[in-house]
Amino acid sequence: MPVEPTSYQQFWRAPGIKTAVPIVATVLMGLVFVALSTIIVLAAIFAGGVPDEAALEALTQGSLSPTMVLANSISIALVLPMGFLVVRLMGQRPGYLSSVVGRFRWGFFFRCVGVTAAVFLVYSGISVLIDGVDSLGLGVRDYTWWLLIGLMLVTPFQAAAEEYLLRGFVLRTVGSWFAAPLTAALVGGLVNCLIFMGLHASTDLWLNLVYFSMGAVGTYLAWRTGGLEGAVAIHIVNNMIGMALLSFQDMEAQFDRAAGAGGPEVLLQIATTVAAGALILWVAKRQRIVTVGPPERVEPTAPAAPTAP
């Protein structure tokens, strides 16, 4: 554990944790992520029999079936418990991956969800007013209800898993290399944002800007609030809205991330994410959220009782 008050991104810069340990842990988590994704998605692909040539070609072009969408979300969600196990093997209590106080601060999290949902619903309303509801392409399809139920159950864990992997493992691994909290946040943030952007496999500049900005806001919140609650809240709200709509949309049209798929209109989405982050910081300040830890290195020790004469 750190021996002095320490920011979230530097929590693995501590006696007893060798420099190579966070690197090995993060690489291990990356391998777990790839293995789970490969196994579960392949199982979904072959569940209905051996796919024909047309199906395989569609897959290589990024087209996903409803079954594959749900399978992909499940595979990512399963990374979350593995992350806690790896942290335990590193010698730290798993709760310290959530925040510098050693636990997930549920009260703070639900307030973050509330303000984030309000901001994103306003953004969604503005988008519909600008583009029209027909632009969403909504309709009840043969997969709508089972996919909706499945995604609503899995998506919170899928979104949280991505935050724990990137704003948790990657940010802390890179952050442990630097003595200054600002440098640790900047370099660690750059690395995890680039990885987050790359995982979405988009060749569109505007879409990559969306992914990078979400990662940047999550990184800043982890630093300034001392934990992942705010970043997880934004990611969950964003994905829950998107996945709820996806269940009523044509799958083939929703995973186009090639150049030209995005445009300047995404700046409104980026502004929404930044606004949600700003409100979360306001909530954290009002709640006097602890931003450095561990608690025994921050809280003053009670004075010893006077001895009796």
Tab-separated table of C-alpha atoms in Angstrom:
chain	number	residue	atom	x	y	z
A	1	MET	CA	0.000	0.000	0.000
A	2	PRO	CA	1.145	3.601	-0.516
A	3	VAL	CA	2.872	5.065	2.549
A	4	GLU	CA	1.665	8.627	1.908
A	5	PRO	CA	-1.541	10.226	0.567
A	6	THR	CA	-1.664	9.064	-3.057
A	7	SER	CA	-3.821	9.879	-6.084
A	8	TYR	CA	-5.812	7.162	-7.834
A	9	GLN	CA	-3.561	6.941	-10.888
A	10	GLN	CA	-0.434	6.387	-8.750
A	11	PHE	CA	-1.842	3.830	-6.339
A	12	TRP	CA	0.438	1.101	-7.644
A	13	ARG	CA	3.487	3.277	-7.024
A	14	ALA	CA	3.933	1.750	-3.604
A	15	PRO	CA	6.442	-0.239	-1.560
A	16	GLY	CA	6.004	-3.948	-2.121
A	17	ILE	CA	4.790	-3.539	-5.704
A	18	LYS	CA	7.685	-3.970	-8.104
A	19	THR	CA	7.644	-1.989	-11.354
A	20	ALA	CA	7.035	-5.101	-13.438
A	21	VAL	CA	4.025	-6.299	-11.426
A	22	PRO	CA	1.450	-3.775	-12.777
A	23	ILE	CA	2.737	-4.386	-16.305
A	24	VAL	CA	2.320	-8.148	-15.963
A	25	ALA	CA	-1.116	-7.676	-14.386
A	26	THR	CA	-2.312	-5.417	-17.209
A	27	VAL	CA	-0.949	-7.720	-19.916
A	28	LEU	CA	-2.680	-10.620	-18.173
A	29	MET	CA	-5.953	-8.685	-18.148
A	30	GLY	CA	-5.518	-7.936	-21.850
A	31	LEU	CA	-5.047	-11.639	-22.569
A	32	VAL	CA	-8.115	-12.478	-20.478
A	33	PHE	CA	-10.106	-9.898	-22.432
A	34	VAL	CA	-9.013	-11.324	-25.803
A	35	ALA	CA	-9.551	-14.931	-24.721
A	36	LEU	CA	-13.038	-14.373	-23.323
A	37	SER	CA	-14.097	-12.291	-26.318
A	38	THR	CA	-12.804	-14.861	-28.792
A	39	ILE	CA	-14.304	-17.907	-27.081
A	40	ILE	CA	-17.746	-16.458	-26.346
A	41	VAL	CA	-18.194	-14.653	-29.670
A	42	LEU	CA	-17.069	-17.734	-31.624
A	43	ALA	CA	-19.539	-19.810	-29.622
A	44	ALA	CA	-22.279	-17.357	-30.628
A	45	ILE	CA	-21.231	-17.502	-34.278
A	46	PHE	CA	-21.287	-21.309	-34.454
A	47	ALA	CA	-24.349	-21.742	-32.212
A	48	GLY	CA	-26.598	-21.865	-35.256
A	49	GLY	CA	-24.287	-24.149	-37.233
A	50	VAL	CA	-21.253	-23.514	-39.412
A	51	PRO	CA	-21.604	-20.035	-40.982
A	52	ASP	CA	-21.598	-19.834	-44.767
A	53	GLU	CA	-19.192	-17.737	-46.829
A	54	ALA	CA	-21.551	-14.745	-46.962
A	55	ALA	CA	-21.889	-14.710	-43.174
A	56	LEU	CA	-18.122	-14.840	-42.689
A	57	GLU	CA	-17.623	-12.002	-45.171
A	58	ALA	CA	-20.180	-9.869	-43.335
A	59	LEU	CA	-18.358	-10.582	-40.080
A	60	THR	CA	-15.003	-9.436	-41.456
A	61	GLN	CA	-16.675	-6.193	-42.532
A	62	GLY	CA	-17.844	-5.485	-38.972
A	63	SER	CA	-21.456	-6.623	-39.301
A	64	LEU	CA	-22.723	-8.226	-36.078
A	65	SER	CA	-25.807	-10.333	-35.514
A	66	PRO	CA	-27.988	-9.720	-32.427
A	67	THR	CA	-26.599	-12.901	-30.845
A	68	MET	CA	-23.037	-11.719	-31.401
A	69	VAL	CA	-23.789	-8.284	-29.942
A	70	LEU	CA	-25.067	-9.847	-26.726
A	71	ALA	CA	-22.221	-12.372	-26.641
A	72	ASN	CA	-19.654	-9.620	-27.040
A	73	SER	CA	-21.168	-7.673	-24.137
A	74	ILE	CA	-21.170	-10.778	-21.939
A	75	SER	CA	-17.527	-11.525	-22.725
A	76	ILE	CA	-16.474	-7.997	-21.741
A	77	ALA	CA	-18.583	-8.084	-18.568
A	78	LEU	CA	-16.794	-11.251	-17.436
A	79	VAL	CA	-13.508	-9.329	-17.397
A	80	LEU	CA	-14.730	-7.437	-14.307
A	81	PRO	CA	-14.484	-10.254	-11.719
A	82	MET	CA	-11.191	-11.358	-13.245
A	83	GLY	CA	-9.842	-7.862	-12.597
A	84	PHE	CA	-10.605	-8.097	-8.890
A	85	LEU	CA	-8.901	-11.497	-8.749
A	86	VAL	CA	-5.749	-10.176	-10.419
A	87	VAL	CA	-5.570	-7.233	-7.985
A	88	ARG	CA	-5.834	-9.670	-5.079
A	89	LEU	CA	-2.930	-11.648	-6.540
A	90	MET	CA	-0.953	-8.390	-6.690
A	91	GLY	CA	-1.301	-8.082	-2.922
A	92	GLN	CA	-3.820	-5.229	-2.704
A	93	ARG	CA	-7.393	-5.476	-1.503
A	94	PRO	CA	-9.669	-5.548	-4.604
A	95	GLY	CA	-11.716	-2.627	-3.281
A	96	TYR	CA	-8.766	-0.323	-3.868
A	97	LEU	CA	-9.195	-0.821	-7.609
A	98	SER	CA	-12.532	0.989	-7.258
A	99	SER	CA	-11.269	3.947	-5.254
A	100	VAL	CA	-8.550	5.214	-2.951
A	101	VAL	CA	-10.728	4.495	0.089
A	102	GLY	CA	-10.822	0.772	-0.646
A	103	ARG	CA	-14.434	0.392	-1.749
A	104	PHE	CA	-16.929	1.380	-4.421
A	105	ARG	CA	-18.746	4.466	-3.113
A	106	TRP	CA	-22.327	3.562	-4.019
A	107	GLY	CA	-23.977	6.729	-2.747
A	108	PHE	CA	-21.649	8.889	-4.816
A	109	PHE	CA	-22.087	6.574	-7.809
A	110	PHE	CA	-25.886	6.823	-7.848
A	111	ARG	CA	-25.690	10.612	-7.664
A	112	CYS	CA	-23.299	10.489	-10.622
A	113	VAL	CA	-25.772	8.310	-12.519
A	114	GLY	CA	-28.561	10.783	-11.777
A	115	VAL	CA	-26.799	13.888	-13.079
A	116	THR	CA	-25.353	11.990	-16.057
A	117	ALA	CA	-28.735	10.569	-17.055
A	118	ALA	CA	-30.288	14.041	-16.908
A	119	VAL	CA	-27.605	15.498	-19.190
A	120	PHE	CA	-27.711	12.607	-21.669
A	121	LEU	CA	-31.499	12.631	-21.877
A	122	VAL	CA	-31.390	16.339	-22.721
A	123	TYR	CA	-28.781	15.569	-25.397
A	124	SER	CA	-30.954	12.756	-26.786
A	125	GLY	CA	-33.961	15.066	-26.929
A	126	ILE	CA	-32.003	17.761	-28.754
A	127	SER	CA	-30.687	15.190	-31.238
A	128	VAL	CA	-34.215	13.978	-31.995
A	129	LEU	CA	-35.428	17.556	-32.461
A	130	ILE	CA	-32.603	18.261	-34.899
A	131	ASP	CA	-32.635	15.013	-36.889
A	132	GLY	CA	-36.205	13.817	-36.364
A	133	VAL	CA	-37.303	10.595	-34.718
A	134	ASP	CA	-37.348	8.817	-38.099
A	135	SER	CA	-33.565	9.162	-38.260
A	136	LEU	CA	-33.294	6.594	-35.452
A	137	GLY	CA	-34.813	3.867	-37.620
A	138	LEU	CA	-36.755	2.385	-34.726
A	139	GLY	CA	-39.021	-0.605	-35.140
A	140	VAL	CA	-39.952	-3.828	-33.378
A	141	ARG	CA	-37.947	-6.678	-34.905
A	142	ASP	CA	-37.832	-10.404	-34.273
A	143	TYR	CA	-34.886	-10.002	-31.911
A	144	THR	CA	-36.002	-6.791	-30.158
A	145	TRP	CA	-37.365	-8.041	-26.849
A	146	TRP	CA	-34.890	-10.772	-25.958
A	147	LEU	CA	-31.976	-8.577	-27.015
A	148	LEU	CA	-33.319	-5.602	-25.048
A	149	ILE	CA	-33.686	-7.645	-21.862
A	150	GLY	CA	-30.266	-9.245	-22.285
A	151	LEU	CA	-28.468	-5.981	-22.970
A	152	MET	CA	-30.169	-4.132	-20.119
A	153	LEU	CA	-28.960	-6.836	-17.733
A	154	VAL	CA	-25.416	-7.108	-19.089
A	155	THR	CA	-24.527	-3.580	-20.239
A	156	PRO	CA	-23.889	-2.062	-16.775
A	157	PHE	CA	-21.268	-4.733	-16.117
A	158	GLN	CA	-19.829	-4.465	-19.633
A	159	ALA	CA	-19.404	-0.693	-19.310
A	160	ALA	CA	-17.927	-0.999	-15.819
A	161	ALA	CA	-15.496	-3.695	-16.992
A	162	GLU	CA	-14.114	-1.399	-19.688
A	163	GLU	CA	-13.556	1.349	-17.126
A	164	TYR	CA	-11.826	-0.978	-14.674
A	165	LEU	CA	-9.604	-2.342	-17.433
A	166	LEU	CA	-8.637	1.006	-18.995
A	167	ARG	CA	-9.071	3.700	-16.337
A	168	GLY	CA	-8.139	1.129	-13.703
A	169	PHE	CA	-5.390	-1.198	-14.864
A	170	VAL	CA	-3.877	0.776	-17.751
A	171	LEU	CA	-4.038	4.201	-16.065
A	172	ARG	CA	-2.524	2.886	-12.844
A	173	THR	CA	0.172	0.866	-14.589
A	174	VAL	CA	1.449	3.847	-16.572
A	175	GLY	CA	0.810	6.225	-13.672
A	176	SER	CA	3.044	4.142	-11.407
A	177	TRP	CA	6.052	5.157	-13.492
A	178	PHE	CA	5.841	8.851	-12.600
A	179	ALA	CA	6.350	10.708	-9.318
A	180	ALA	CA	4.201	13.748	-10.199
A	181	PRO	CA	0.402	13.186	-10.096
A	182	LEU	CA	-0.159	15.481	-13.094
A	183	THR	CA	2.398	13.674	-15.252
A	184	ALA	CA	0.973	10.314	-14.214
A	185	ALA	CA	-2.533	11.451	-15.151
A	186	LEU	CA	-1.486	12.977	-18.480
A	187	VAL	CA	0.675	10.108	-19.735
A	188	GLY	CA	-1.515	7.399	-18.232
A	189	GLY	CA	-4.558	9.139	-19.646
A	190	LEU	CA	-3.050	9.411	-23.116
A	191	VAL	CA	-2.164	5.719	-23.189
A	192	ASN	CA	-5.511	4.422	-21.936
A	193	CYS	CA	-7.455	6.800	-24.213
A	194	LEU	CA	-5.531	5.640	-27.270
A	195	ILE	CA	-6.156	2.004	-26.366
A	196	PHE	CA	-9.853	2.706	-25.753
A	197	MET	CA	-10.042	4.432	-29.120
A	198	GLY	CA	-8.242	1.566	-30.845
A	199	LEU	CA	-10.535	-1.074	-29.357
A	200	HIS	CA	-13.459	0.486	-31.228
A	201	ALA	CA	-11.624	-0.148	-34.520
A	202	SER	CA	-12.876	3.004	-36.210
A	203	THR	CA	-11.139	4.734	-39.111
A	204	ASP	CA	-13.342	7.821	-38.801
A	205	LEU	CA	-11.675	10.882	-37.260
A	206	TRP	CA	-14.862	12.192	-35.669
A	207	LEU	CA	-15.805	8.888	-34.052
A	208	ASN	CA	-12.290	8.467	-32.717
A	209	LEU	CA	-12.593	11.927	-31.196
A	210	VAL	CA	-15.729	10.743	-29.370
A	211	TYR	CA	-13.968	7.669	-27.974
A	212	PHE	CA	-10.853	9.606	-26.992
A	213	SER	CA	-12.845	12.337	-25.254
A	214	MET	CA	-14.859	9.819	-23.227
A	215	GLY	CA	-11.625	8.226	-22.077
A	216	ALA	CA	-10.153	11.620	-21.223
A	217	VAL	CA	-13.161	12.623	-19.122
A	218	GLY	CA	-13.068	9.258	-17.337
A	219	THR	CA	-9.365	9.656	-16.617
A	220	TYR	CA	-9.809	13.155	-15.213
A	221	LEU	CA	-12.673	11.996	-13.004
A	222	ALA	CA	-10.628	9.070	-11.673
A	223	TRP	CA	-7.886	11.510	-10.690
A	224	ARG	CA	-10.065	14.279	-9.278
A	225	THR	CA	-12.555	12.057	-7.436
A	226	GLY	CA	-10.132	9.357	-6.340
A	227	GLY	CA	-12.062	6.516	-7.951
A	228	LEU	CA	-13.914	5.049	-10.905
A	229	GLU	CA	-17.496	5.769	-9.843
A	230	GLY	CA	-17.933	8.855	-12.044
A	231	ALA	CA	-16.330	7.287	-15.109
A	232	VAL	CA	-18.402	4.125	-14.675
A	233	ALA	CA	-21.595	6.191	-14.327
A	234	ILE	CA	-20.999	8.052	-17.602
A	235	HIS	CA	-20.079	4.876	-19.460
A	236	ILE	CA	-23.118	2.983	-18.165
A	237	VAL	CA	-25.602	5.751	-18.988
A	238	ASN	CA	-24.116	6.257	-22.456
A	239	ASN	CA	-24.146	2.549	-23.275
A	240	MET	CA	-27.562	1.831	-21.747
A	241	ILE	CA	-29.193	4.470	-23.940
A	242	GLY	CA	-27.315	3.267	-27.009
A	243	MET	CA	-28.054	-0.411	-26.413
A	244	ALA	CA	-31.735	0.226	-25.664
A	245	LEU	CA	-32.083	1.949	-29.037
A	246	LEU	CA	-29.980	-0.699	-30.772
A	247	SER	CA	-32.527	-3.372	-29.869
A	248	PHE	CA	-35.072	-1.576	-32.083
A	249	GLN	CA	-32.691	-0.790	-34.954
A	250	ASP	CA	-31.266	-2.557	-37.985
A	251	MET	CA	-27.994	-4.136	-36.836
A	252	GLU	CA	-26.163	-3.804	-40.120
A	253	ALA	CA	-26.517	-0.024	-40.129
A	254	GLN	CA	-25.311	0.550	-36.566
A	255	PHE	CA	-21.715	-0.696	-36.620
A	256	ASP	CA	-20.367	1.367	-39.489
A	257	ARG	CA	-17.194	2.938	-38.108
A	258	ALA	CA	-15.433	3.495	-41.414
A	259	ALA	CA	-14.165	6.900	-42.508
A	260	GLY	CA	-17.103	9.195	-43.187
A	261	ALA	CA	-19.418	7.535	-40.656
A	262	GLY	CA	-19.177	10.494	-38.275
A	263	GLY	CA	-19.240	14.249	-38.646
A	264	PRO	CA	-19.157	17.552	-36.740
A	265	GLU	CA	-22.480	16.657	-35.128
A	266	VAL	CA	-20.569	14.445	-32.680
A	267	LEU	CA	-19.265	17.614	-31.027
A	268	LEU	CA	-22.635	17.839	-29.266
A	269	GLN	CA	-22.120	14.344	-27.865
A	270	ILE	CA	-18.625	15.272	-26.705
A	271	ALA	CA	-19.959	18.422	-25.050
A	272	THR	CA	-22.571	16.279	-23.293
A	273	THR	CA	-19.896	13.974	-21.881
A	274	VAL	CA	-17.831	16.944	-20.700
A	275	ALA	CA	-20.914	18.527	-19.102
A	276	ALA	CA	-21.691	15.287	-17.265
A	277	GLY	CA	-18.106	15.165	-16.035
A	278	ALA	CA	-18.306	18.749	-14.782
A	279	LEU	CA	-21.512	18.000	-12.867
A	280	ILE	CA	-19.927	14.917	-11.317
A	281	LEU	CA	-17.008	17.040	-10.105
A	282	TRP	CA	-19.538	19.446	-8.595
A	283	VAL	CA	-21.272	16.559	-6.820
A	284	ALA	CA	-17.914	15.277	-5.568
A	285	LYS	CA	-17.047	18.687	-4.160
A	286	ARG	CA	-20.406	19.019	-2.410
A	287	GLN	CA	-20.054	15.542	-0.923
A	288	ARG	CA	-16.437	16.205	0.030
A	289	ILE	CA	-15.382	13.033	-1.741
A	290	VAL	CA	-11.944	11.792	-0.679
A	291	THR	CA	-9.498	12.040	-3.577
A	292	VAL	CA	-6.324	10.535	-2.090
A	293	GLY	CA	-5.686	7.466	0.009
A	294	PRO	CA	-5.345	5.006	1.598
A	295	PRO	CA	-7.493	6.273	4.486
A	296	GLU	CA	-4.921	5.446	7.165
A	297	ARG	CA	-2.451	7.770	5.407
A	298	VAL	CA	-4.965	10.618	5.217
A	299	GLU	CA	-7.150	10.613	8.302
A	300	PRO	CA	-5.512	12.225	11.344
A	301	THR	CA	-4.685	9.926	14.197
A	302	ALA	CA	-6.680	10.539	17.342
A	303	PRO	CA	-4.534	11.937	20.169
A	304	ALA	CA	-3.605	9.498	22.879
A	305	ALA	CA	-5.661	9.675	26.041
A	306	PRO	CA	-3.838	11.256	28.987
A	307	THR	CA	-2.516	8.807	31.515
A	308	ALA	CA	-4.079	8.780	34.940
A	309	PRO	CA	-1.990	10.353	37.722
